[in-house]
Short mmCIF file of C-alpha atoms and ligand atoms in Angstrom, two decimals:
data_model
loop_
_atom_site.label_atom_id
_atom_site.label_comp_id
_atom_site.label_asym_id
_atom_site.label_seq_id
_atom_site.Cartn_x
_atom_site.Cartn_y
_atom_site.Cartn_z
CA MET A 1 -46.79 35.59 1.94
CA THR A 2 -49.57 33.41 3.30
CA GLN A 3 -49.25 29.49 2.44
CA SER A 4 -51.93 27.82 0.10
CA PRO A 5 -52.25 24.49 1.07
CA THR A 6 -50.87 23.14 -2.39
CA ASP A 7 -47.73 25.61 -2.11
CA ASP A 8 -45.89 23.45 0.53
CA ALA A 9 -42.76 21.31 0.46
CA PHE A 10 -43.96 20.25 -2.63
CA GLY A 11 -44.48 23.13 -4.86
CA THR A 12 -47.71 23.79 -6.16
CA ASN A 13 -47.67 20.33 -7.55
CA SER A 14 -48.95 18.84 -4.43
CA PRO A 15 -52.08 16.85 -5.29
CA ALA A 16 -55.06 18.39 -4.12
CA TYR A 17 -55.96 15.94 -1.31
CA PHE A 18 -52.81 16.13 0.62
CA ASP A 19 -53.07 19.27 2.98
CA ALA A 20 -49.15 20.10 4.22
CA SER A 21 -50.93 21.96 7.24
CA ASP A 22 -52.81 18.54 8.36
CA ALA A 23 -50.74 17.03 11.28
CA GLY A 24 -51.68 13.93 10.70
CA ALA A 25 -51.10 13.92 6.56
CA LEU A 26 -47.72 15.09 7.48
CA GLN A 27 -47.41 12.64 10.23
CA THR A 28 -47.95 9.31 7.72
CA LEU A 29 -46.05 10.90 5.16
CA LEU A 30 -43.05 11.45 7.56
CA SER A 31 -43.55 7.19 8.82
CA THR A 32 -43.60 6.57 5.21
CA ILE A 33 -40.54 8.09 4.48
CA LEU A 34 -38.92 6.79 6.98
CA ALA A 35 -40.10 2.80 6.54
CA SER A 36 -38.78 3.13 2.83
CA VAL A 37 -35.91 5.36 2.46
CA PRO A 38 -33.14 3.33 1.37
CA ASP A 39 -30.30 4.20 3.09
CA ALA A 40 -30.27 4.64 7.06
CA MET A 41 -32.04 7.80 7.65
CA ILE A 42 -31.51 9.67 11.35
CA VAL A 43 -32.89 13.15 12.33
CA ILE A 44 -31.18 14.83 15.68
CA ASP A 45 -32.21 18.34 17.28
CA GLU A 46 -29.56 20.71 17.58
CA SER A 47 -29.10 19.46 20.93
CA GLY A 48 -27.98 16.45 18.96
CA ARG A 49 -31.27 14.41 20.49
CA ILE A 50 -32.35 11.92 18.16
CA VAL A 51 -36.09 12.75 16.89
CA ALA A 52 -36.48 10.10 13.75
CA PHE A 53 -34.72 6.50 13.27
CA SER A 54 -35.57 5.17 9.76
CA ALA A 55 -36.44 1.56 8.98
CA ALA A 56 -32.70 1.27 7.38
CA ALA A 57 -30.90 2.57 10.60
CA GLU A 58 -32.32 -0.09 12.85
CA ALA A 59 -31.52 -2.82 9.85
CA MET A 60 -28.09 -1.11 9.72
CA PHE A 61 -27.46 -0.12 13.72
CA GLY A 62 -29.20 -2.95 15.19
CA TYR A 63 -31.49 -0.15 18.02
CA GLN A 64 -35.09 -0.39 17.33
CA ALA A 65 -36.33 3.13 16.54
CA GLU A 66 -37.99 3.93 20.38
CA ASP A 67 -34.68 2.28 21.73
CA VAL A 68 -32.62 5.27 20.87
CA ARG A 69 -35.19 8.22 20.23
CA GLY A 70 -34.64 10.70 22.64
CA LYS A 71 -30.75 9.50 22.75
CA ASN A 72 -27.96 11.42 22.08
CA VAL A 73 -26.69 10.41 18.62
CA SER A 74 -23.13 10.18 19.98
CA CYS A 75 -24.37 6.48 20.97
CA LEU A 76 -23.66 5.77 17.63
CA MET A 77 -20.73 6.78 17.04
CA THR A 78 -17.27 5.25 18.07
CA ASP A 79 -15.58 6.49 21.31
CA ALA A 80 -13.16 8.97 19.12
CA ASP A 81 -15.96 10.88 17.90
CA ARG A 82 -18.81 10.84 20.59
CA PRO A 83 -16.71 13.21 23.31
CA HIS A 84 -17.05 15.90 19.87
CA HIS A 85 -20.00 16.09 18.67
CA ASP A 86 -21.69 18.22 20.98
CA GLU A 87 -18.74 21.13 20.52
CA TYR A 88 -19.50 20.32 16.63
CA ILE A 89 -22.90 21.22 16.61
CA GLY A 90 -22.71 24.33 19.05
CA THR A 91 -19.77 25.34 16.88
CA TYR A 92 -21.86 25.50 13.89
CA LEU A 93 -24.91 26.78 15.40
CA LYS A 94 -22.55 29.79 16.81
CA THR A 95 -20.30 30.43 13.97
CA GLY A 96 -22.28 28.89 10.68
CA ARG A 97 -19.19 27.40 9.87
CA ARG A 98 -19.61 24.19 8.28
CA ARG A 99 -17.41 20.75 8.90
CA ILE A 100 -20.09 18.31 7.81
CA ILE A 101 -23.00 19.66 6.68
CA GLY A 102 -23.90 19.58 2.90
CA ILE A 103 -20.47 18.30 2.37
CA GLY A 104 -20.17 14.47 4.07
CA ARG A 105 -17.36 12.91 4.86
CA VAL A 106 -16.55 8.50 5.97
CA VAL A 107 -17.00 8.25 9.48
CA LYS A 108 -17.19 5.43 11.40
CA ALA A 109 -20.48 4.43 13.13
CA ARG A 110 -20.64 1.97 16.02
CA LEU A 111 -23.10 -0.51 15.76
CA ALA A 112 -25.72 -2.10 19.21
CA ASP A 113 -23.62 -4.97 19.70
CA ASN A 114 -20.67 -2.66 19.68
CA ARG A 115 -19.09 -3.27 15.82
CA GLU A 116 -17.57 0.15 14.39
CA ILE A 117 -18.49 0.23 10.39
CA PRO A 118 -17.31 2.67 8.01
CA VAL A 119 -19.63 4.78 6.87
CA ASP A 120 -20.67 7.80 4.41
CA LEU A 121 -22.34 10.43 6.34
CA LYS A 122 -24.15 13.26 4.64
CA ILE A 123 -26.05 16.05 6.81
CA GLY A 124 -29.08 17.84 5.28
CA GLU A 125 -30.50 20.60 7.70
CA ALA A 126 -34.16 22.34 8.03
CA LYS A 127 -34.78 25.24 9.95
CA ILE A 128 -38.40 25.09 11.78
CA GLY A 129 -38.77 28.95 13.52
CA GLU A 130 -36.02 29.59 15.77
CA HIS A 131 -34.99 25.51 15.74
CA ARG A 132 -33.23 23.52 13.25
CA LEU A 133 -32.87 19.81 12.37
CA PHE A 134 -30.44 17.91 11.27
CA THR A 135 -30.89 14.55 8.94
CA GLY A 136 -28.09 12.27 8.40
CA TYR A 137 -28.27 10.33 5.48
CA ILE A 138 -25.70 7.14 6.49
CA ARG A 139 -24.25 4.51 4.03
CA ASP A 140 -22.46 1.56 5.17
CA LEU A 141 -19.63 1.01 2.93
CA SER A 142 -18.35 -2.17 4.99
CA GLU A 143 -18.62 -4.21 1.88
CA GLN A 144 -17.00 -1.76 -0.63
CA GLN A 145 -14.05 -1.39 1.27
CA ARG A 146 -13.83 -4.95 1.99
CA ALA A 147 -13.92 -5.30 -1.74
CA GLU A 148 -11.56 -2.60 -2.16
CA HIS A 149 -9.04 -4.46 0.30
CA ARG A 150 -9.87 -8.11 -1.60
CA LEU A 151 -8.82 -6.40 -4.62
CA ARG A 152 -5.75 -4.52 -3.20
CA GLU A 153 -4.64 -8.20 -1.78
CA MET A 154 -5.16 -9.71 -5.22
CA GLN A 155 -3.31 -6.54 -6.90
CA ALA A 156 -0.28 -7.50 -4.20
CA GLU A 157 -0.91 -10.90 -4.98
CA LEU A 158 -0.29 -10.74 -9.31
CA THR A 159 2.56 -8.67 -8.41
CA ASN A 160 4.19 -11.02 -5.91
CA PHE A 161 3.38 -13.79 -8.28
CA SER A 162 4.59 -12.18 -11.19
CA ARG A 163 7.85 -11.22 -9.17
CA LEU A 164 8.40 -15.08 -7.63
CA SER A 165 7.24 -16.38 -11.63
CA VAL A 166 10.17 -13.89 -12.70
CA VAL A 167 12.82 -15.26 -10.33
CA GLY A 168 11.21 -19.22 -10.47
CA THR A 169 12.18 -18.69 -14.30
CA MET A 170 15.43 -17.22 -13.89
CA ALA A 171 16.53 -19.57 -11.38
CA SER A 172 15.30 -22.88 -13.39
CA ALA A 173 16.48 -21.62 -16.85
CA MET A 174 20.17 -21.28 -14.42
CA ALA A 175 19.53 -24.52 -13.20
CA HIS A 176 19.27 -26.15 -16.47
CA GLU A 177 21.80 -23.96 -18.58
CA LEU A 178 24.31 -24.51 -15.25
CA ASN A 179 23.89 -28.40 -15.12
CA GLN A 180 25.52 -29.09 -18.00
CA PRO A 181 29.01 -27.26 -17.28
CA LEU A 182 28.83 -28.25 -13.27
CA THR A 183 28.67 -31.89 -14.47
CA ALA A 184 31.37 -31.28 -16.76
CA VAL A 185 33.66 -29.83 -13.84
CA ALA A 186 32.44 -32.66 -11.66
CA ASN A 187 33.90 -35.06 -13.88
CA TYR A 188 37.23 -33.03 -15.02
CA LEU A 189 37.97 -33.11 -11.32
CA GLU A 190 37.20 -36.76 -10.52
CA ALA A 191 39.07 -37.96 -13.67
CA SER A 192 42.10 -36.07 -12.24
CA ARG A 193 41.30 -36.94 -8.86
CA ASP A 194 41.55 -40.78 -10.30
CA LEU A 195 44.52 -40.16 -12.53
CA LEU A 196 46.92 -38.78 -9.64
CA GLN A 197 46.21 -41.94 -7.71
CA THR A 198 49.20 -43.20 -9.23
CA PRO A 199 50.60 -40.62 -10.93
CA ASP A 200 52.85 -41.38 -13.82
CA GLU A 201 54.21 -38.76 -16.41
CA ASN A 202 51.03 -39.29 -19.04
CA SER A 203 48.29 -39.94 -16.11
CA VAL A 204 49.86 -36.26 -14.75
CA ALA A 205 49.51 -34.43 -18.29
CA MET A 206 45.63 -36.10 -18.69
CA ALA A 207 45.09 -34.86 -15.09
CA GLN A 208 46.37 -31.36 -16.73
CA ASP A 209 44.26 -31.45 -19.46
CA ALA A 210 41.26 -32.57 -17.17
CA LEU A 211 42.03 -29.39 -14.91
CA ASP A 212 42.11 -27.04 -17.93
CA GLY A 213 38.94 -28.65 -18.70
CA ALA A 214 36.81 -27.93 -15.84
CA ALA A 215 38.41 -24.16 -15.31
CA LYS A 216 37.04 -23.30 -18.94
CA GLN A 217 33.54 -24.98 -18.05
CA SER A 218 34.16 -22.78 -14.69
CA VAL A 219 34.56 -19.98 -16.69
CA ARG A 220 31.32 -20.73 -19.44
CA ALA A 221 29.32 -21.29 -15.99
CA GLY A 222 30.26 -17.61 -14.77
CA ARG A 223 28.90 -16.32 -18.09
CA ILE A 224 25.69 -17.96 -18.19
CA ILE A 225 25.08 -16.72 -15.33
CA ARG A 226 26.27 -13.25 -16.48
CA ARG A 227 24.17 -13.66 -19.67
CA LEU A 228 21.05 -14.28 -17.26
CA ARG A 229 21.83 -11.28 -15.66
CA ASP A 230 21.41 -9.44 -18.17
CA TYR A 231 18.54 -11.02 -19.63
CA VAL A 232 16.72 -9.33 -16.59
CA SER A 233 16.86 -5.85 -18.06
CA ARG A 234 17.95 -6.15 -21.41
CA GLY A 235 14.87 -4.44 -23.72
CA GLU A 236 12.45 -4.90 -20.26
CA ILE A 237 13.28 -1.12 -19.31
CA SER A 238 10.82 1.14 -21.02
CA THR A 239 11.15 4.72 -19.14
CA ARG A 240 8.86 7.61 -19.34
CA VAL A 241 8.26 10.92 -17.07
CA VAL A 242 6.90 9.33 -13.60
CA SER A 243 5.85 11.36 -10.62
CA LEU A 244 7.15 9.77 -7.51
CA PRO A 245 4.90 9.70 -4.61
CA PRO A 246 1.88 7.50 -6.07
CA LEU A 247 4.24 5.35 -7.18
CA VAL A 248 6.12 5.03 -3.40
CA ALA A 249 2.61 4.94 -1.79
CA ASP A 250 1.61 2.24 -4.30
CA ALA A 251 5.06 -0.01 -3.37
CA VAL A 252 4.09 0.69 0.19
CA MET A 253 0.75 -0.79 0.00
CA LEU A 254 2.41 -4.07 -1.72
CA ALA A 255 5.30 -4.41 0.26
CA GLN A 256 2.87 -3.90 3.31
CA SER A 257 0.61 -6.66 2.33
CA GLY A 258 3.02 -9.25 2.45
CA PRO A 259 2.42 -11.96 5.20
CA LYS A 260 5.75 -10.40 7.07
CA ALA A 261 5.26 -6.46 7.55
CA HIS A 262 5.90 -5.43 10.63
CA ALA A 263 7.73 -1.97 10.71
CA ARG A 264 5.94 1.13 10.49
CA ILE A 265 6.98 3.26 7.16
CA ILE A 266 7.62 6.72 7.37
CA LYS A 267 7.76 8.88 3.97
CA ALA A 268 9.66 11.90 4.04
CA LEU A 269 9.47 13.12 0.12
CA ASP A 270 10.46 16.67 -0.52
CA PRO A 271 7.14 18.36 -1.60
CA ASN A 272 8.26 19.37 -4.68
CA LEU A 273 9.91 16.64 -5.82
CA PRO A 274 10.50 16.82 -9.40
CA ASP A 275 9.59 14.41 -11.84
CA VAL A 276 12.09 11.15 -12.96
CA MET A 277 12.50 9.27 -16.21
CA ALA A 278 11.80 5.80 -14.82
CA ASP A 279 10.00 1.95 -15.73
CA PRO A 280 7.20 2.89 -13.18
CA VAL A 281 7.03 -0.96 -12.73
CA GLN A 282 10.39 -1.95 -12.58
CA ILE A 283 11.31 1.15 -10.15
CA GLN A 284 8.28 0.01 -7.79
CA GLN A 285 9.72 -3.51 -7.58
CA VAL A 286 13.21 -1.91 -6.63
CA LEU A 287 11.41 0.06 -3.93
CA VAL A 288 9.28 -3.25 -2.32
CA ASN A 289 12.36 -5.30 -2.37
CA LEU A 290 13.78 -2.67 -0.59
CA ILE A 291 10.97 -2.33 1.94
CA ARG A 292 10.60 -6.15 2.01
CA ASN A 293 14.31 -6.65 2.64
CA ALA A 294 14.02 -3.84 5.73
CA ASP A 295 11.16 -5.32 7.55
CA GLU A 296 12.63 -8.79 6.69
CA ALA A 297 16.28 -7.60 8.47
CA ILE A 298 14.21 -5.42 11.42
CA GLY A 299 11.60 -8.94 12.37
CA PRO A 300 8.65 -8.13 14.60
CA ARG A 301 10.51 -5.91 17.56
CA PRO A 302 8.88 -3.08 18.90
CA ASN A 303 9.53 0.53 17.84
CA THR A 304 10.46 -0.37 14.58
CA ALA A 305 10.16 1.99 11.89
CA ILE A 306 11.13 2.34 7.90
CA GLU A 307 11.68 5.41 6.53
CA ILE A 308 11.50 6.46 2.80
CA ARG A 309 13.82 9.30 1.82
CA ILE A 310 13.76 11.45 -1.33
CA HIS A 311 15.60 14.04 -2.32
CA SER A 312 17.04 15.86 -5.26
CA ARG A 313 21.10 15.54 -5.34
CA THR A 314 22.07 17.46 -8.24
CA ASP A 315 19.70 19.21 -11.09
CA ALA A 316 20.46 15.94 -12.76
CA GLU A 317 19.71 13.25 -10.27
CA ILE A 318 17.24 11.93 -7.46
CA VAL A 319 18.17 10.00 -4.65
CA VAL A 320 15.69 7.84 -2.79
CA GLU A 321 16.80 6.25 0.16
CA VAL A 322 14.85 3.00 2.26
CA ALA A 323 16.49 3.34 5.56
CA ASP A 324 15.73 0.61 8.90
CA ASN A 325 16.14 0.84 12.52
CA GLY A 326 17.32 -2.83 12.18
CA PRO A 327 20.29 -4.66 12.88
CA GLY A 328 22.28 -3.36 10.22
CA LEU A 329 24.98 -4.90 7.25
CA PRO A 330 26.06 -8.24 7.14
CA ALA A 331 29.55 -8.85 7.96
CA ASP A 332 29.77 -9.62 4.40
CA ARG A 333 28.53 -6.59 2.78
CA GLU A 334 31.16 -6.35 -0.31
CA HIS A 335 28.79 -9.14 -2.06
CA LEU A 336 25.75 -7.74 -0.89
CA PHE A 337 24.24 -7.30 -4.78
CA ARG A 338 25.74 -10.17 -5.96
CA PRO A 339 23.32 -13.09 -7.19
CA PHE A 340 22.96 -15.83 -4.85
CA SER A 341 24.68 -13.62 -1.64
CA SER A 342 21.83 -14.36 1.17
CA THR A 343 22.03 -14.50 4.62
CA LYS A 344 18.26 -16.19 4.96
CA GLU A 345 17.89 -19.50 5.47
CA MET A 346 15.49 -19.56 2.26
CA GLY A 347 17.02 -16.36 0.44
CA MET A 348 17.91 -16.72 -2.73
CA GLY A 349 20.20 -13.62 -2.89
CA PHE A 350 18.58 -12.48 -6.22
CA GLY A 351 16.67 -9.30 -4.90
CA LEU A 352 19.72 -6.83 -4.72
CA ALA A 353 21.12 -8.16 -7.40
CA ILE A 354 18.23 -7.82 -9.75
CA CYS A 355 18.04 -4.26 -7.89
CA GLN A 356 21.23 -3.56 -9.04
CA THR A 357 20.54 -4.55 -12.39
CA ILE A 358 17.11 -2.00 -13.00
CA VAL A 359 18.81 0.86 -11.66
CA GLU A 360 21.78 0.27 -13.60
CA ALA A 361 19.64 0.03 -16.43
CA HIS A 362 18.18 3.40 -15.22
CA GLY A 363 21.65 5.04 -15.52
CA GLY A 364 21.72 5.46 -11.72
CA GLU A 365 23.48 3.52 -8.93
CA ILE A 366 22.78 1.83 -6.23
CA TRP A 367 24.61 1.44 -2.53
CA ALA A 368 24.21 0.03 1.12
CA ARG A 369 25.48 2.32 4.07
CA GLU A 370 24.99 1.64 8.07
CA ASN A 371 22.15 3.91 9.46
CA SER A 372 22.65 5.84 12.48
CA PRO A 373 22.46 5.04 15.81
CA HIS A 374 22.00 1.69 14.00
CA GLY A 375 20.56 -0.38 11.02
CA ALA A 376 20.80 -0.27 7.30
CA VAL A 377 20.24 2.46 4.39
CA PHE A 378 20.19 1.28 0.75
CA GLY A 379 20.00 4.03 -1.96
CA PHE A 380 19.65 4.43 -5.33
CA THR A 381 19.49 7.65 -7.76
CA LEU A 382 17.42 8.28 -10.78
CA PRO A 383 17.42 10.63 -13.82
CA LEU A 384 15.25 13.60 -13.62
CA ALA A 385 12.82 14.09 -16.25
CA PRO A 386 14.08 16.71 -18.82
CA PRO A 387 12.99 20.65 -17.38
CA ASN A 388 10.29 20.87 -20.32
CA THR A 389 8.57 17.50 -19.38
CA GLN A 390 7.86 18.37 -15.54
CA THR A 391 4.35 18.19 -14.36
P1 ADP B 401 17.42 -12.28 0.26
O1 ADP B 401 16.43 -11.51 0.14
O2 ADP B 401 17.07 -13.22 -0.98
O3 ADP B 401 18.26 -12.83 0.88
P2 ADP B 401 18.59 -9.74 -1.15
O4 ADP B 401 19.48 -9.64 -2.49
O5 ADP B 401 17.33 -9.46 -1.35
O6 ADP B 401 18.18 -11.65 -0.98
O7 ADP B 401 19.16 -9.70 0.05
C1 ADP B 401 21.22 -9.97 0.05
C2 ADP B 401 21.23 -10.27 2.21
O8 ADP B 401 21.57 -8.23 2.19
C3 ADP B 401 20.29 -10.57 2.57
O9 ADP B 401 19.97 -11.97 2.94
C4 ADP B 401 20.54 -9.30 3.92
O10 ADP B 401 21.40 -10.79 4.35
C5 ADP B 401 21.31 -8.56 3.06
N1 ADP B 401 20.08 -7.42 3.77
C6 ADP B 401 19.63 -6.69 2.38
N2 ADP B 401 18.77 -6.11 3.37
C7 ADP B 401 19.13 -5.94 4.78
C8 ADP B 401 18.95 -4.69 5.57
N3 ADP B 401 17.94 -3.42 5.26
N4 ADP B 401 19.32 -5.18 6.66
C9 ADP B 401 20.40 -5.69 6.46
N5 ADP B 401 20.57 -6.45 6.24
C10 ADP B 401 19.99 -6.86 5.07
#
């Protein structure tokens, strides 16, 4: 079919004054497109050489079009991508197998000042006779990624804040409620000491009464602590069918957003992991606590790793383990899960107690053991969701 001047890329509606066979008119059109296309646009030939470079590409990359025209497009790529680019084009031309053309991909671009930025790259293809041109449209994702990163940080801060505020509220409530029995214990003991300075039958009997009072107040203090501990979980667990992999991914992200995050985190999740019945926020809290504890125990040493392993144990429960290659459990491991049991200078010793309360409220159990060859493993169980609710 012969092309009439109007039967071109614009279809039959192209304006009569535009003649697509006029090289000058086409050149003007191309220049206008290159000057005004909002995304960075780069046209390359089949050997990878840059044929056209839009004004937006100049602004993004910091090169003038004449600096890069004729050069291989790999000069805009990172060291990781550069050696493979010619091969990609070659493979595509030979096999027709598309890895990026028409699909689009997020890649890294290298700017004139050597900075590397994340970009969204879309590629279109044009055939001119036997030859082909490839047009890349590139959008800078740095701002979007910065905003996403900030959002994740804010979410992490919020979760951390609410965790601190739960602990803070609990600690101040405890301090307030414990103050009274502890003051009474101190008063009874001081009175007994004074009474026993000049012991006679009467003062010994009074000292015995005072010591009795001190013992009763200590028991009361213990009851307050237990009540507060129960309070943390009472009525707050609301379980539903939960898939663990996304929950683990979020917990890892939150745990790593803390100031100390040093260790590499490896996830060893059974690919056919069944769903569990859990309160996702609470179980995420348990995982974040265990991962942060592991990270703090390991500290900034080389080759550190935390492994999160999840597997089914029976057809009713699943085991979640957080294993590290740190120094291992402290000698006094009997009391790990008790409140105020901490080996850290600033530790409150609440973390594991809260984890235990949450896991037990789910009907599971929690434990700690030594890892092999060194390190610690904290594990807990969760009930599986009923078979008819599995996704
Ligand atoms: P805190 O973090 O405030 O000390 P926790 O209840 O979370 O309170 O932890 C109690 C103690 O358990 C820690 O002080 C530490 O001695 C020990 N511990 C917890 N996790 C680990 C671990 N992965 N490796 C070694 N010790 C640990």
